[in-house]
């Protein structure tokens, strides 16, 4: 069960944030509206939502997931791999300390984005990407293993972040796309397979009794329903334009 979620309102500068997509510039008003609906969906899932104020200095800071990795007993403040985002951790460190007494840190030369970390029960998978390097991944692995979690490092081939291509629903089931469909590290999990046209839907979030999915991916939605889950669909168009998905917009704990 998740009880608490942290999100951050997009700033006007959001439209000038980092992206590799060619989907165009986000519409700020629409992004705000979509963000509000995201907050409402989380509330419907029964969590308390802490909404942080927007910060013009950090265009990508609405993607709070990248700044921390949270476990029931301790938090790890990440060290985001993009220079323009690294300063986001200063505020998040203060916020996280309101919730956690035990806070650890990923330190340079290690870099790590929370989007590269997927928790499946007591096993954490840590992607090596353009944002997370081997030093950062190893630091997190050591922190987790010292707390008796399992940790596996997964070098990524194509996906931006690990969780861009795989999500955990619970009950040993993952939603997987692209390189994760046949990946040996995930072979023990039952898979809901996402077709190449619906790849964006591989990033979805199970929050208590619901799976929140992006709107417009009918095949994957049906597969998730057929697996027995209730879904909430959200239009994510303005976040997809900046390489962001559903998981990126929150820290859930
Ligand atoms: C970035 O490039 O950092 C943002 N535009 C997107 C971050 C997405 N975050 C995530 O997948 N966890």
PDB file of C-alpha atoms and ligand atoms in Angstrom:
ATOM      1  CA  UNK A   1       0.000   0.000   0.000  1.00  0.00           C
ATOM      2  CA  UNK A   2       1.187   3.492  -0.797  1.00  0.00           C
ATOM      3  CA  UNK A   3       0.080   6.157   1.657  1.00  0.00           C
ATOM      4  CA  UNK A   4       1.908   9.233   0.515  1.00  0.00           C
ATOM      5  CA  UNK A   5       2.894  10.803  -2.793  1.00  0.00           C
ATOM      6  CA  UNK A   6       5.042  13.834  -3.621  1.00  0.00           C
ATOM      7  CA  UNK A   7       4.454  15.733  -6.863  1.00  0.00           C
ATOM      8  CA  UNK A   8       5.588  19.118  -8.129  1.00  0.00           C
ATOM      9  CA  UNK A   9       3.644  21.574 -10.229  1.00  0.00           C
ATOM     10  CA  UNK A  10       5.221  22.265 -13.638  1.00  0.00           C
ATOM     11  CA  UNK A  11       6.778  25.737 -13.928  1.00  0.00           C
ATOM     12  CA  UNK A  12       6.300  27.992 -16.974  1.00  0.00           C
ATOM     13  CA  UNK A  13       9.892  27.083 -17.919  1.00  0.00           C
ATOM     14  CA  UNK A  14       8.708  23.469 -18.281  1.00  0.00           C
ATOM     15  CA  UNK A  15       8.124  24.027 -21.988  1.00  0.00           C
ATOM     16  CA  UNK A  16      11.887  24.661 -22.426  1.00  0.00           C
ATOM     17  CA  UNK A  17      13.004  21.521 -20.603  1.00  0.00           C
ATOM     18  CA  UNK A  18      15.055  18.633 -21.908  1.00  0.00           C
ATOM     19  CA  UNK A  19      13.657  16.359 -24.555  1.00  0.00           C
ATOM     20  CA  UNK A  20      14.717  13.901 -27.222  1.00  0.00           C
ATOM     21  CA  UNK A  21      11.236  13.620 -28.727  1.00  0.00           C
ATOM     22  CA  UNK A  22      10.051  15.368 -31.858  1.00  0.00           C
ATOM     23  CA  UNK A  23       6.496  15.809 -30.634  1.00  0.00           C
ATOM     24  CA  UNK A  24       6.664  19.598 -30.420  1.00  0.00           C
ATOM     25  CA  UNK A  25       6.703  22.134 -27.603  1.00  0.00           C
ATOM     26  CA  UNK A  26       4.321  21.435 -24.720  1.00  0.00           C
ATOM     27  CA  UNK A  27       1.358  23.711 -24.128  1.00  0.00           C
ATOM     28  CA  UNK A  28       1.815  24.999 -20.590  1.00  0.00           C
ATOM     29  CA  UNK A  29      -1.891  25.400 -19.778  1.00  0.00           C
ATOM     30  CA  UNK A  30      -2.570  21.859 -20.952  1.00  0.00           C
ATOM     31  CA  UNK A  31       0.379  20.529 -18.951  1.00  0.00           C
ATOM     32  CA  UNK A  32      -1.024  22.198 -15.834  1.00  0.00           C
ATOM     33  CA  UNK A  33      -4.448  20.718 -16.480  1.00  0.00           C
ATOM     34  CA  UNK A  34      -3.010  17.243 -17.054  1.00  0.00           C
ATOM     35  CA  UNK A  35      -0.973  17.595 -13.885  1.00  0.00           C
ATOM     36  CA  UNK A  36      -4.069  18.520 -11.881  1.00  0.00           C
ATOM     37  CA  UNK A  37      -5.855  15.441 -13.218  1.00  0.00           C
ATOM     38  CA  UNK A  38      -2.826  13.362 -12.213  1.00  0.00           C
ATOM     39  CA  UNK A  39      -3.115  14.680  -8.655  1.00  0.00           C
ATOM     40  CA  UNK A  40      -6.864  13.905  -8.626  1.00  0.00           C
ATOM     41  CA  UNK A  41      -6.205  10.360  -9.882  1.00  0.00           C
ATOM     42  CA  UNK A  42      -3.689   9.781  -7.103  1.00  0.00           C
ATOM     43  CA  UNK A  43      -6.150  11.055  -4.527  1.00  0.00           C
ATOM     44  CA  UNK A  44      -8.720   8.603  -5.897  1.00  0.00           C
ATOM     45  CA  UNK A  45      -6.171   5.830  -5.243  1.00  0.00           C
ATOM     46  CA  UNK A  46      -6.290   6.745  -1.562  1.00  0.00           C
ATOM     47  CA  UNK A  47      -2.917   8.424  -1.083  1.00  0.00           C
ATOM     48  CA  UNK A  48      -2.178  11.765   0.519  1.00  0.00           C
ATOM     49  CA  UNK A  49      -0.637  14.031  -2.100  1.00  0.00           C
ATOM     50  CA  UNK A  50       1.945  16.653  -1.215  1.00  0.00           C
ATOM     51  CA  UNK A  51       2.108  19.167  -4.061  1.00  0.00           C
ATOM     52  CA  UNK A  52       5.358  21.126  -4.194  1.00  0.00           C
ATOM     53  CA  UNK A  53       5.339  24.610  -5.681  1.00  0.00           C
ATOM     54  CA  UNK A  54       6.675  25.181  -9.158  1.00  0.00           C
ATOM     55  CA  UNK A  55      10.254  26.355  -9.529  1.00  0.00           C
ATOM     56  CA  UNK A  56      11.183  28.308 -12.673  1.00  0.00           C
ATOM     57  CA  UNK A  57      14.878  27.626 -12.133  1.00  0.00           C
ATOM     58  CA  UNK A  58      14.437  23.929 -12.926  1.00  0.00           C
ATOM     59  CA  UNK A  59      12.459  23.313 -16.104  1.00  0.00           C
ATOM     60  CA  UNK A  60      12.250  19.533 -15.622  1.00  0.00           C
ATOM     61  CA  UNK A  61      11.615  19.532 -11.896  1.00  0.00           C
ATOM     62  CA  UNK A  62       8.003  18.343 -12.236  1.00  0.00           C
ATOM     63  CA  UNK A  63       9.615  14.925 -12.913  1.00  0.00           C
ATOM     64  CA  UNK A  64      10.268  14.410  -9.202  1.00  0.00           C
ATOM     65  CA  UNK A  65      10.787  10.663  -9.517  1.00  0.00           C
ATOM     66  CA  UNK A  66      14.334  11.237 -10.738  1.00  0.00           C
ATOM     67  CA  UNK A  67      15.465  12.921  -7.523  1.00  0.00           C
ATOM     68  CA  UNK A  68      15.062  10.091  -5.020  1.00  0.00           C
ATOM     69  CA  UNK A  69      14.581   6.386  -4.362  1.00  0.00           C
ATOM     70  CA  UNK A  70      12.278   5.657  -1.438  1.00  0.00           C
ATOM     71  CA  UNK A  71      11.969   2.522   0.685  1.00  0.00           C
ATOM     72  CA  UNK A  72       9.825   2.039   3.796  1.00  0.00           C
ATOM     73  CA  UNK A  73      12.771   2.633   6.133  1.00  0.00           C
ATOM     74  CA  UNK A  74      15.098   5.027   4.364  1.00  0.00           C
ATOM     75  CA  UNK A  75      15.359   7.398   1.425  1.00  0.00           C
ATOM     76  CA  UNK A  76      18.182   7.812  -1.062  1.00  0.00           C
ATOM     77  CA  UNK A  77      18.615  11.218  -2.672  1.00  0.00           C
ATOM     78  CA  UNK A  78      19.840  10.621  -6.200  1.00  0.00           C
ATOM     79  CA  UNK A  79      22.444  12.542  -8.169  1.00  0.00           C
ATOM     80  CA  UNK A  80      20.658  13.330 -11.454  1.00  0.00           C
ATOM     81  CA  UNK A  81      22.774  12.776 -14.531  1.00  0.00           C
ATOM     82  CA  UNK A  82      21.646  15.868 -16.481  1.00  0.00           C
ATOM     83  CA  UNK A  83      23.519  19.031 -15.402  1.00  0.00           C
ATOM     84  CA  UNK A  84      20.440  21.224 -15.731  1.00  0.00           C
ATOM     85  CA  UNK A  85      18.558  18.931 -13.306  1.00  0.00           C
ATOM     86  CA  UNK A  86      21.180  18.219 -10.688  1.00  0.00           C
ATOM     87  CA  UNK A  87      20.204  21.174  -8.470  1.00  0.00           C
ATOM     88  CA  UNK A  88      16.685  19.742  -8.073  1.00  0.00           C
ATOM     89  CA  UNK A  89      17.948  17.500  -5.283  1.00  0.00           C
ATOM     90  CA  UNK A  90      18.582  20.453  -2.950  1.00  0.00           C
ATOM     91  CA  UNK A  91      14.884  21.148  -2.452  1.00  0.00           C
ATOM     92  CA  UNK A  92      13.966  17.459  -2.523  1.00  0.00           C
ATOM     93  CA  UNK A  93      16.472  16.738   0.237  1.00  0.00           C
ATOM     94  CA  UNK A  94      14.632  19.227   2.485  1.00  0.00           C
ATOM     95  CA  UNK A  95      11.234  17.784   1.577  1.00  0.00           C
ATOM     96  CA  UNK A  96      12.304  14.170   2.071  1.00  0.00           C
ATOM     97  CA  UNK A  97      13.668  14.992   5.518  1.00  0.00           C
ATOM     98  CA  UNK A  98      10.111  15.918   6.564  1.00  0.00           C
ATOM     99  CA  UNK A  99       9.209  12.257   5.980  1.00  0.00           C
ATOM    100  CA  UNK A 100      12.409  10.308   6.684  1.00  0.00           C
ATOM    101  CA  UNK A 101      14.999  10.315   9.491  1.00  0.00           C
ATOM    102  CA  UNK A 102      17.367   8.084   7.544  1.00  0.00           C
ATOM    103  CA  UNK A 103      18.464   9.753   4.297  1.00  0.00           C
ATOM    104  CA  UNK A 104      21.374   8.461   2.183  1.00  0.00           C
ATOM    105  CA  UNK A 105      22.995  10.020  -0.868  1.00  0.00           C
ATOM    106  CA  UNK A 106      24.378   9.042  -4.266  1.00  0.00           C
ATOM    107  CA  UNK A 107      27.654  10.925  -4.610  1.00  0.00           C
ATOM    108  CA  UNK A 108      29.726  12.109  -7.608  1.00  0.00           C
ATOM    109  CA  UNK A 109      31.261  10.721  -9.723  1.00  0.00           C
ATOM    110  CA  UNK A 110      28.208   8.492  -9.363  1.00  0.00           C
ATOM    111  CA  UNK A 111      25.087   9.715 -11.131  1.00  0.00           C
ATOM    112  CA  UNK A 112      21.631   8.218 -10.811  1.00  0.00           C
ATOM    113  CA  UNK A 113      18.107   9.154 -11.925  1.00  0.00           C
ATOM    114  CA  UNK A 114      15.230   7.609  -9.987  1.00  0.00           C
ATOM    115  CA  UNK A 115      13.575   6.762 -13.316  1.00  0.00           C
ATOM    116  CA  UNK A 116      16.226   4.082 -13.697  1.00  0.00           C
ATOM    117  CA  UNK A 117      15.173   2.283 -10.529  1.00  0.00           C
ATOM    118  CA  UNK A 118      12.372  -0.281 -10.529  1.00  0.00           C
ATOM    119  CA  UNK A 119      11.301  -2.017  -7.338  1.00  0.00           C
ATOM    120  CA  UNK A 120       9.740  -5.463  -7.601  1.00  0.00           C
ATOM    121  CA  UNK A 121       8.932  -6.556  -4.050  1.00  0.00           C
ATOM    122  CA  UNK A 122      12.291  -6.729  -2.241  1.00  0.00           C
ATOM    123  CA  UNK A 123      14.331  -6.654  -5.454  1.00  0.00           C
ATOM    124  CA  UNK A 124      15.519  -3.414  -7.033  1.00  0.00           C
ATOM    125  CA  UNK A 125      16.589  -3.207 -10.674  1.00  0.00           C
ATOM    126  CA  UNK A 126      18.930  -0.349 -11.519  1.00  0.00           C
ATOM    127  CA  UNK A 127      19.325   0.703 -15.150  1.00  0.00           C
ATOM    128  CA  UNK A 128      22.549   2.054 -16.595  1.00  0.00           C
ATOM    129  CA  UNK A 129      21.515   4.802 -19.002  1.00  0.00           C
ATOM    130  CA  UNK A 130      22.678   8.176 -20.296  1.00  0.00           C
ATOM    131  CA  UNK A 131      21.692   9.492 -16.841  1.00  0.00           C
ATOM    132  CA  UNK A 132      22.750   6.705 -14.471  1.00  0.00           C
ATOM    133  CA  UNK A 133      26.356   5.571 -14.564  1.00  0.00           C
ATOM    134  CA  UNK A 134      27.954   2.435 -13.178  1.00  0.00           C
ATOM    135  CA  UNK A 135      29.351   4.260 -10.123  1.00  0.00           C
ATOM    136  CA  UNK A 136      25.909   5.606  -9.212  1.00  0.00           C
ATOM    137  CA  UNK A 137      24.285   2.232  -9.797  1.00  0.00           C
ATOM    138  CA  UNK A 138      26.903   0.485  -7.650  1.00  0.00           C
ATOM    139  CA  UNK A 139      26.459   2.989  -4.822  1.00  0.00           C
ATOM    140  CA  UNK A 140      22.707   2.381  -4.781  1.00  0.00           C
ATOM    141  CA  UNK A 141      23.218  -1.386  -5.026  1.00  0.00           C
ATOM    142  CA  UNK A 142      25.471  -1.306  -1.951  1.00  0.00           C
ATOM    143  CA  UNK A 143      23.037   0.845   0.019  1.00  0.00           C
ATOM    144  CA  UNK A 144      20.153  -1.501  -0.829  1.00  0.00           C
ATOM    145  CA  UNK A 145      22.077  -4.717  -0.200  1.00  0.00           C
ATOM    146  CA  UNK A 146      23.228  -3.430   3.182  1.00  0.00           C
ATOM    147  CA  UNK A 147      19.518  -3.182   4.059  1.00  0.00           C
ATOM    148  CA  UNK A 148      18.917  -6.766   2.867  1.00  0.00           C
ATOM    149  CA  UNK A 149      17.284  -5.864  -0.434  1.00  0.00           C
ATOM    150  CA  UNK A 150      18.349  -7.570  -3.628  1.00  0.00           C
ATOM    151  CA  UNK A 151      19.727  -5.349  -6.376  1.00  0.00           C
ATOM    152  CA  UNK A 152      20.507  -6.072 -10.022  1.00  0.00           C
ATOM    153  CA  UNK A 153      22.186  -3.679 -12.431  1.00  0.00           C
ATOM    154  CA  UNK A 154      20.651  -3.662 -15.917  1.00  0.00           C
ATOM    155  CA  UNK A 155      22.502  -1.868 -18.743  1.00  0.00           C
ATOM    156  CA  UNK A 156      19.925  -0.329 -21.091  1.00  0.00           C
ATOM    157  CA  UNK A 157      20.144  -0.664 -24.850  1.00  0.00           C
ATOM    158  CA  UNK A 158      17.574   1.815 -26.145  1.00  0.00           C
ATOM    159  CA  UNK A 159      15.193   3.042 -23.488  1.00  0.00           C
ATOM    160  CA  UNK A 160      15.693   6.469 -21.966  1.00  0.00           C
ATOM    161  CA  UNK A 161      15.199   5.252 -18.394  1.00  0.00           C
ATOM    162  CA  UNK A 162      14.630   1.710 -17.104  1.00  0.00           C
ATOM    163  CA  UNK A 163      11.036   2.510 -16.183  1.00  0.00           C
ATOM    164  CA  UNK A 164      10.354   3.925 -19.662  1.00  0.00           C
ATOM    165  CA  UNK A 165      10.117   0.296 -20.771  1.00  0.00           C
ATOM    166  CA  UNK A 166       8.960  -1.737 -17.766  1.00  0.00           C
ATOM    167  CA  UNK A 167       6.581  -1.335 -14.817  1.00  0.00           C
ATOM    168  CA  UNK A 168       5.625  -3.628 -11.957  1.00  0.00           C
ATOM    169  CA  UNK A 169       1.954  -4.216 -11.233  1.00  0.00           C
ATOM    170  CA  UNK A 170       2.229  -6.639  -8.303  1.00  0.00           C
ATOM    171  CA  UNK A 171       1.385 -10.373  -8.208  1.00  0.00           C
ATOM    172  CA  UNK A 172       4.654 -11.148 -10.035  1.00  0.00           C
ATOM    173  CA  UNK A 173       3.377  -9.296 -13.132  1.00  0.00           C
ATOM    174  CA  UNK A 174       5.239  -6.684 -15.153  1.00  0.00           C
ATOM    175  CA  UNK A 175       4.211  -4.579 -18.123  1.00  0.00           C
ATOM    176  CA  UNK A 176       7.129  -4.832 -20.544  1.00  0.00           C
ATOM    177  CA  UNK A 177       8.092  -3.342 -23.906  1.00  0.00           C
ATOM    178  CA  UNK A 178      11.005  -3.573 -26.341  1.00  0.00           C
ATOM    179  CA  UNK A 179      14.278  -4.825 -24.894  1.00  0.00           C
ATOM    180  CA  UNK A 180      12.589  -5.982 -21.669  1.00  0.00           C
ATOM    181  CA  UNK A 181      10.197  -8.480 -23.270  1.00  0.00           C
ATOM    182  CA  UNK A 182      12.873 -11.166 -23.542  1.00  0.00           C
ATOM    183  CA  UNK A 183      15.387  -9.782 -21.081  1.00  0.00           C
ATOM    184  CA  UNK A 184      17.010 -12.519 -18.941  1.00  0.00           C
ATOM    185  CA  UNK A 185      16.885 -10.346 -15.803  1.00  0.00           C
ATOM    186  CA  UNK A 186      13.089 -10.253 -15.958  1.00  0.00           C
ATOM    187  CA  UNK A 187      12.392 -13.784 -17.141  1.00  0.00           C
ATOM    188  CA  UNK A 188      10.906 -14.879 -13.785  1.00  0.00           C
ATOM    189  CA  UNK A 189       8.030 -12.416 -14.091  1.00  0.00           C
ATOM    190  CA  UNK A 190       4.738 -12.896 -15.853  1.00  0.00           C
ATOM    191  CA  UNK A 191       4.539 -10.318 -18.636  1.00  0.00           C
ATOM    192  CA  UNK A 192       1.907  -8.081 -20.087  1.00  0.00           C
ATOM    193  CA  UNK A 193       3.560  -7.348 -23.405  1.00  0.00           C
ATOM    194  CA  UNK A 194       3.307  -3.911 -24.928  1.00  0.00           C
ATOM    195  CA  UNK A 195       3.436  -3.712 -28.726  1.00  0.00           C
ATOM    196  CA  UNK A 196       5.897  -1.289 -30.371  1.00  0.00           C
ATOM    197  CA  UNK A 197       3.056   1.136 -31.324  1.00  0.00           C
ATOM    198  CA  UNK A 198       1.974   1.349 -27.678  1.00  0.00           C
ATOM    199  CA  UNK A 199       5.448   1.542 -26.122  1.00  0.00           C
ATOM    200  CA  UNK A 200       4.636   4.707 -24.175  1.00  0.00           C
ATOM    201  CA  UNK A 201       2.100   2.684 -22.156  1.00  0.00           C
ATOM    202  CA  UNK A 202       4.868   0.506 -20.668  1.00  0.00           C
ATOM    203  CA  UNK A 203       5.317   3.295 -18.143  1.00  0.00           C
ATOM    204  CA  UNK A 204       2.261   2.933 -15.947  1.00  0.00           C
ATOM    205  CA  UNK A 205       1.836   2.948 -12.174  1.00  0.00           C
ATOM    206  CA  UNK A 206       0.037   0.632  -9.821  1.00  0.00           C
ATOM    207  CA  UNK A 207      -1.225   2.712  -6.926  1.00  0.00           C
ATOM    208  CA  UNK A 208      -3.173   0.622  -4.432  1.00  0.00           C
ATOM    209  CA  UNK A 209      -6.387  -0.603  -6.125  1.00  0.00           C
ATOM    210  CA  UNK A 210      -5.745   1.023  -9.510  1.00  0.00           C
ATOM    211  CA  UNK A 211      -3.296   0.989 -12.367  1.00  0.00           C
ATOM    212  CA  UNK A 212      -2.913   4.475 -13.801  1.00  0.00           C
ATOM    213  CA  UNK A 213      -2.206   4.288 -17.539  1.00  0.00           C
ATOM    214  CA  UNK A 214      -1.740   6.889 -20.268  1.00  0.00           C
ATOM    215  CA  UNK A 215      -4.792   7.521 -22.445  1.00  0.00           C
ATOM    216  CA  UNK A 216      -4.984   6.154 -25.971  1.00  0.00           C
ATOM    217  CA  UNK A 217      -3.379   2.709 -25.728  1.00  0.00           C
ATOM    218  CA  UNK A 218      -6.331   0.393 -26.150  1.00  0.00           C
ATOM    219  CA  UNK A 219      -4.524  -2.940 -26.626  1.00  0.00           C
ATOM    220  CA  UNK A 220      -2.428  -2.570 -23.490  1.00  0.00           C
ATOM    221  CA  UNK A 221      -5.392  -1.231 -21.528  1.00  0.00           C
ATOM    222  CA  UNK A 222      -7.356  -4.357 -22.454  1.00  0.00           C
ATOM    223  CA  UNK A 223      -4.479  -6.629 -21.442  1.00  0.00           C
ATOM    224  CA  UNK A 224      -4.226  -4.887 -18.063  1.00  0.00           C
ATOM    225  CA  UNK A 225      -8.002  -5.185 -17.573  1.00  0.00           C
ATOM    226  CA  UNK A 226      -7.921  -8.844 -18.587  1.00  0.00           C
ATOM    227  CA  UNK A 227      -5.243  -9.400 -15.934  1.00  0.00           C
ATOM    228  CA  UNK A 228      -7.805  -8.213 -13.377  1.00  0.00           C
ATOM    229  CA  UNK A 229      -6.859  -4.587 -12.719  1.00  0.00           C
ATOM    230  CA  UNK A 230      -9.001  -1.478 -12.598  1.00  0.00           C
ATOM    231  CA  UNK A 231      -7.452   1.338 -14.605  1.00  0.00           C
ATOM    232  CA  UNK A 232      -7.534   5.112 -14.536  1.00  0.00           C
ATOM    233  CA  UNK A 233      -6.599   6.673 -17.891  1.00  0.00           C
ATOM    234  CA  UNK A 234      -4.892  10.039 -18.075  1.00  0.00           C
ATOM    235  CA  UNK A 235      -4.030  12.215 -21.035  1.00  0.00           C
ATOM    236  CA  UNK A 236      -0.264  12.574 -20.822  1.00  0.00           C
ATOM    237  CA  UNK A 237       0.389  14.312 -24.153  1.00  0.00           C
ATOM    238  CA  UNK A 238       2.189  17.332 -22.713  1.00  0.00           C
ATOM    239  CA  UNK A 239       4.506  15.190 -20.585  1.00  0.00           C
ATOM    240  CA  UNK A 240       5.252  12.709 -23.358  1.00  0.00           C
ATOM    241  CA  UNK A 241       6.589  15.662 -25.376  1.00  0.00           C
ATOM    242  CA  UNK A 242       9.342  16.072 -22.733  1.00  0.00           C
ATOM    243  CA  UNK A 243      10.144  12.331 -22.455  1.00  0.00           C
ATOM    244  CA  UNK A 244       8.138  12.042 -19.250  1.00  0.00           C
ATOM    245  CA  UNK A 245       5.707   9.307 -18.257  1.00  0.00           C
ATOM    246  CA  UNK A 246       3.326   8.588 -15.416  1.00  0.00           C
ATOM    247  CA  UNK A 247       5.922   7.293 -12.991  1.00  0.00           C
ATOM    248  CA  UNK A 248       8.201  10.306 -13.521  1.00  0.00           C
ATOM    249  CA  UNK A 249       5.666  12.743 -12.066  1.00  0.00           C
ATOM    250  CA  UNK A 250       5.620  11.347  -8.533  1.00  0.00           C
ATOM    251  CA  UNK A 251       7.473   9.778  -5.649  1.00  0.00           C
ATOM    252  CA  UNK A 252       5.255   7.130  -4.087  1.00  0.00           C
ATOM    253  CA  UNK A 253       5.808   5.637  -0.631  1.00  0.00           C
TER     254      UNK A 253
HETATM  255  C1  LIG B   1      14.483  14.778 -18.623  1.00  0.00           C
HETATM  256  O1  LIG B   1      15.028  14.732 -19.731  1.00  0.00           O
HETATM  257  O2  LIG B   1      15.096  14.617 -17.588  1.00  0.00           O
HETATM  258  C2  LIG B   1      13.005  15.086 -18.571  1.00  0.00           C
HETATM  259  N1  LIG B   1      12.630  15.890 -19.684  1.00  0.00           N
HETATM  260  C3  LIG B   1      12.207  13.809 -18.548  1.00  0.00           C
HETATM  261  C4  LIG B   1      12.416  12.991 -17.314  1.00  0.00           C
HETATM  262  C5  LIG B   1      11.563  11.782 -17.276  1.00  0.00           C
HETATM  263  N2  LIG B   1      11.702  11.106 -16.037  1.00  0.00           N
HETATM  264  C6  LIG B   1      11.564   9.806 -15.858  1.00  0.00           C
HETATM  265  O3  LIG B   1      11.419   9.056 -16.821  1.00  0.00           O
HETATM  266  N3  LIG B   1      11.679   9.331 -14.631  1.00  0.00           N
END
